Coordinates of C-alpha atoms in Angstrom, one line a residue:
Chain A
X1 CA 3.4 -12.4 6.0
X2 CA 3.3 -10.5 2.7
X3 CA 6.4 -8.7 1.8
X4 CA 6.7 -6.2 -1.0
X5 CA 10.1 -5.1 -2.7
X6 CA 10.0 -1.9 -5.0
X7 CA 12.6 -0.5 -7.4
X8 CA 13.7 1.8 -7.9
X9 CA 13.2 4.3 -5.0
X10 CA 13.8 7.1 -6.8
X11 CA 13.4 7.5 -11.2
X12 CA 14.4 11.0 -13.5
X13 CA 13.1 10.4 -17.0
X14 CA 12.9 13.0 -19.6
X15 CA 9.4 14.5 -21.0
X16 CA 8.0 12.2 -23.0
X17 CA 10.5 9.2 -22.4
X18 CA 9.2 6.0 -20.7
X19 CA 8.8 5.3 -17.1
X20 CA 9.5 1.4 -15.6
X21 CA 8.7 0.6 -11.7
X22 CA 9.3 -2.6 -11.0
X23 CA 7.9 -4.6 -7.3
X24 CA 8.0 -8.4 -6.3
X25 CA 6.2 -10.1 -3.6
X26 CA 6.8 -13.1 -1.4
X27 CA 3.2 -14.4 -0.6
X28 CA 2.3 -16.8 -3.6
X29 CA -1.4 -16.8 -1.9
X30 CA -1.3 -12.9 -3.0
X31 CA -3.9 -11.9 -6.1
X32 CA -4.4 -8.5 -6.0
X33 CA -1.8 -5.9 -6.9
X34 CA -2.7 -1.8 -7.0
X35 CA -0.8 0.6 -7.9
X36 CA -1.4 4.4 -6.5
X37 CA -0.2 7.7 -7.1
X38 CA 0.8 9.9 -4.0
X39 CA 1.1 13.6 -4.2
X40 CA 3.4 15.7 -1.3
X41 CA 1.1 15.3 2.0
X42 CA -2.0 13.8 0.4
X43 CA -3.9 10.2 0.3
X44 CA -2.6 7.8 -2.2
X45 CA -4.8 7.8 -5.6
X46 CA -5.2 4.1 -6.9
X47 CA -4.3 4.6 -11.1
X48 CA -4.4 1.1 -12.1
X49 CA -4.5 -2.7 -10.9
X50 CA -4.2 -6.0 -11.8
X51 CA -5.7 -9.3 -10.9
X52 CA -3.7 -12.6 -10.8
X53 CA -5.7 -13.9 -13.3
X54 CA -4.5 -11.5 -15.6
X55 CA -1.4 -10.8 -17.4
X56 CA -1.2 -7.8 -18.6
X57 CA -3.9 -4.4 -18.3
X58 CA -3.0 -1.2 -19.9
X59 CA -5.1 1.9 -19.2
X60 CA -4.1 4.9 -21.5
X61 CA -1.0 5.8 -21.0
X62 CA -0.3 3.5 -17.9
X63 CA 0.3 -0.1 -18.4
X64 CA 0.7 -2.7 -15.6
X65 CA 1.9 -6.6 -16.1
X66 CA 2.1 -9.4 -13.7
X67 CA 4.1 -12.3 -13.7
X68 CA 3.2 -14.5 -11.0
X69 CA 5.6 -17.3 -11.6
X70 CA 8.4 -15.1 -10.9
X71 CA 6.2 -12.8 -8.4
X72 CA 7.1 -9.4 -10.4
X73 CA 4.6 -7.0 -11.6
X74 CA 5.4 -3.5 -13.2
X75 CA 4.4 -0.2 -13.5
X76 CA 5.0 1.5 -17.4
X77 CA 4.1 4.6 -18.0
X78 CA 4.4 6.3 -21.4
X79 CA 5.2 9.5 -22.8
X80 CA 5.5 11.0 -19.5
X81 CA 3.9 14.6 -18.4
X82 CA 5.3 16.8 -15.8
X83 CA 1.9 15.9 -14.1
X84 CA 3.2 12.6 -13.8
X85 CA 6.0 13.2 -10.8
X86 CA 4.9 12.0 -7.4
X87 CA 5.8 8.8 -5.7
X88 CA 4.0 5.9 -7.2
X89 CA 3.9 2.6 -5.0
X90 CA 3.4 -0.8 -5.7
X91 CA 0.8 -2.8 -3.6
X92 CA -0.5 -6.7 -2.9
X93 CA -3.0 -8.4 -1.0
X94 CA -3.3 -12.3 -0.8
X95 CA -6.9 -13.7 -1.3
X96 CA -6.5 -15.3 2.9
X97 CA -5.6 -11.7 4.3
X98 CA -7.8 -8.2 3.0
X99 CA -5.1 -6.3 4.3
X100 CA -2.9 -3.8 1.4
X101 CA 0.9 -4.3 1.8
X102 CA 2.6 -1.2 0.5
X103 CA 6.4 -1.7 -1.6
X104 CA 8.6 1.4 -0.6
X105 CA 7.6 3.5 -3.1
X106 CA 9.4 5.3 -5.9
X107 CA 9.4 8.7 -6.3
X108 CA 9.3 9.8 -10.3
X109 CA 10.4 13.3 -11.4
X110 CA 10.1 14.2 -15.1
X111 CA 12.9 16.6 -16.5
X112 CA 11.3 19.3 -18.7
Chain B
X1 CA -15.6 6.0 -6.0
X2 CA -16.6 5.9 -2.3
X3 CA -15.9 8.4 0.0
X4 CA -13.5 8.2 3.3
X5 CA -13.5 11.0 5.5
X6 CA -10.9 11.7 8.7
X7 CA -11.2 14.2 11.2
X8 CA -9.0 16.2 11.8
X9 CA -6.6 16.9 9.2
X10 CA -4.2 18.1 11.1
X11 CA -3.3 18.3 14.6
X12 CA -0.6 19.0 17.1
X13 CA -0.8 18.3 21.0
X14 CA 1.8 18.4 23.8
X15 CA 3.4 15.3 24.7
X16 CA 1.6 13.3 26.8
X17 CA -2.1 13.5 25.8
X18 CA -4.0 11.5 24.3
X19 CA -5.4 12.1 20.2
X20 CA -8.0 10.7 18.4
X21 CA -8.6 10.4 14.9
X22 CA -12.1 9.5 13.3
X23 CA -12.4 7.6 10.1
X24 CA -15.7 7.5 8.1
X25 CA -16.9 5.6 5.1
X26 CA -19.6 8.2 4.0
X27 CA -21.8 6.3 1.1
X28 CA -20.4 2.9 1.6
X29 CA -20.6 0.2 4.6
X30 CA -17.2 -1.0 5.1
X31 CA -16.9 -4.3 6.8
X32 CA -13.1 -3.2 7.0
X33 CA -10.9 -0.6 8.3
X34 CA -7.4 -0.6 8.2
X35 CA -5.1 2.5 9.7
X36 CA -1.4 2.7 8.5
X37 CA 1.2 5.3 9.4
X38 CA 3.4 7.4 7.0
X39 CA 6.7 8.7 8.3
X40 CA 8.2 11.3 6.0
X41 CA 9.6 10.1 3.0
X42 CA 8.8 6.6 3.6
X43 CA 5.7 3.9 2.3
X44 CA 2.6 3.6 4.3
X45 CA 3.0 1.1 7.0
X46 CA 0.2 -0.8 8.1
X47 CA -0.6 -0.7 11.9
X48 CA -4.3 -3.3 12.3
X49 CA -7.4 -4.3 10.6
X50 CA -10.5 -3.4 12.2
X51 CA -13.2 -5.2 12.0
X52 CA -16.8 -3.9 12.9
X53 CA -17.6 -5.0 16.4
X54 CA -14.4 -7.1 16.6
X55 CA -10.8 -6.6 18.2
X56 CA -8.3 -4.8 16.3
X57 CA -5.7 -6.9 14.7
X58 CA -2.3 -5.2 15.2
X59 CA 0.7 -5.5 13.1
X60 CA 4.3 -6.9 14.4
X61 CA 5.7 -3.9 16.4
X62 CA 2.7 -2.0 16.9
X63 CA 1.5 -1.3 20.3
X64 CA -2.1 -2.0 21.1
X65 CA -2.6 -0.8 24.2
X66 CA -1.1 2.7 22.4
X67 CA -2.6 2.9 19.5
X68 CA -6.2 1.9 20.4
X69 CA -8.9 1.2 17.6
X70 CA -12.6 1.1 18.1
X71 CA -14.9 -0.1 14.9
X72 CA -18.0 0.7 16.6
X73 CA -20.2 0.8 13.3
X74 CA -20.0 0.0 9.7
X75 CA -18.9 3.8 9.0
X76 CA -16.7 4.6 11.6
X77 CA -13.4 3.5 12.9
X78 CA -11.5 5.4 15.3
X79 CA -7.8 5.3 16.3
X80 CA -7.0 7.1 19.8
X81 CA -2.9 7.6 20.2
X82 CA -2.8 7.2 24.2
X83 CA 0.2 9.3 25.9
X84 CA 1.3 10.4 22.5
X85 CA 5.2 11.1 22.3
X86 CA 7.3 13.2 19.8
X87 CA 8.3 10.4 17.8
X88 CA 4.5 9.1 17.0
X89 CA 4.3 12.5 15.1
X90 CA 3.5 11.4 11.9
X91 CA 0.7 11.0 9.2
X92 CA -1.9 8.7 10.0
X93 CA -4.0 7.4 6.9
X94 CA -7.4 4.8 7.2
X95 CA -8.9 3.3 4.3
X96 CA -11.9 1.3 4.5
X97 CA -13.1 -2.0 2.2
X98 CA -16.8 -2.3 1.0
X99 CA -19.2 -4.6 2.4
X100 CA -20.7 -5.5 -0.7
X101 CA -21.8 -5.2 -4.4
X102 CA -18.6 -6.4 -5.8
X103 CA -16.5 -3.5 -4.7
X104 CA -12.9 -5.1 -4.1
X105 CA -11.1 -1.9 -3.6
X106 CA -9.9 -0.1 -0.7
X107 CA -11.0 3.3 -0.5
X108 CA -8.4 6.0 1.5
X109 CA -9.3 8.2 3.6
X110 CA -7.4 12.0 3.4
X111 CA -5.0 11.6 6.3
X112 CA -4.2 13.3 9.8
X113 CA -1.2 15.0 10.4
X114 CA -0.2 14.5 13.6
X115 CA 2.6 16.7 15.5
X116 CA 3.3 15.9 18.6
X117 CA 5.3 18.5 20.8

């Protein structure tokens, strides 16, 4: 089945600096690939997602790419808020299962 | 987006007793359900796929005869943890995928914390 490897599990980046999160997957029949947002003891909030026909999608100041060759896709976020720490994780779903597989997640904390 | 609702939000038995935990799509039909677990600090883990009016499918590891899931309609899913224990405390998530209209996104519900004692 679908495996999902995130990195890094744990990210401090300055106000205003850049953020990098960075999954691979081991299902080359996967084609979906959401990222959410997950705030202490709440539901995960999907922010942005890509589709394996696509190589790149920005939204704002969040930015995903996908490179299915290598089976890496990335999470950028720019000129990061405070708003912006949580624990973000990395997701896929091959087009022969509907199930989400979840990546270990990375929690992001932005120094004032 | 579409709505998920679960009910309860929160709750904490003795060990031993049996919880369950409702899951409702509330302006879509969801041909799909899906309940994961969240230990603290840790990703979401999925635990089965329900289909309406089908078996469960159950992930690798998870007990079905524990962790039994009924998909009784196209808006509700229910997960019943039988002779719950203190290490199936934990916070239970659904989400649900639309039937239709071109919706390919799972929608989450807002959890159950569950604490057993």
């Amino acid at each position: 089945g679908e495996n999902v490897e995130q990195h890094p599990s744990t990210l401090s980046v300055q106000e205003g600096d850049s953020a990098v999160i960075k999954c691979t997957y081991s299902d080359s029949a996967s084609n979906y690939f959401p990222w959410y947002k997950q705030e202490l003891g709440k539901r995960p909030q999907l922010i942005i997602d890509i589709r394996s026909n696509v190589g790149e999608k920005k939204d704002q100041r969040i930015a995903v790419t996908l490179n299915k060759t290598a089976k890496h896709f990335s999470l950028h976020i720019t000129e990061t808020q405070p708003e912006d720490s949580a624990v973000y994780f990395c997701a896929a779903r091959s087009s022969s299962a509907s199930k989400i597989i979840f990546g270990s997640g990375t929690r992001l904390s932005i120094r004032p | 987006g579409a709505v998920v609702s679960q009910h309860p939000s929160r709750v904490i038995c003795k060990s031993g007793t049996s919880v369950k935990i409702e899951c409702r799509s509330l302006d879509f039909q969801a041909t799909t359900m899906f309940w994961y677990r969240q230990f603290p600090k840790q990703s979401l883990m999925l635990m089965a796929t329900s289909n309406e009016g089908s078996k469960a499918t159950y992930e690798q590891g998870v007990e079905k005869d524990k962790f039994l899931i009924n998909h009784a309609s196209l808006t509700l899913s229910t997960l019943t943890v039988t002779s719950a224990h203190p290490e199936d405390s934990s916070f239970y998530i659904c989400s649900a995928r639309a039937l239709a209209g071109g919706i390919n996104e799972q929608f989450f519900g807002p959890g159950t914390r569950l604490t057993v004692l």
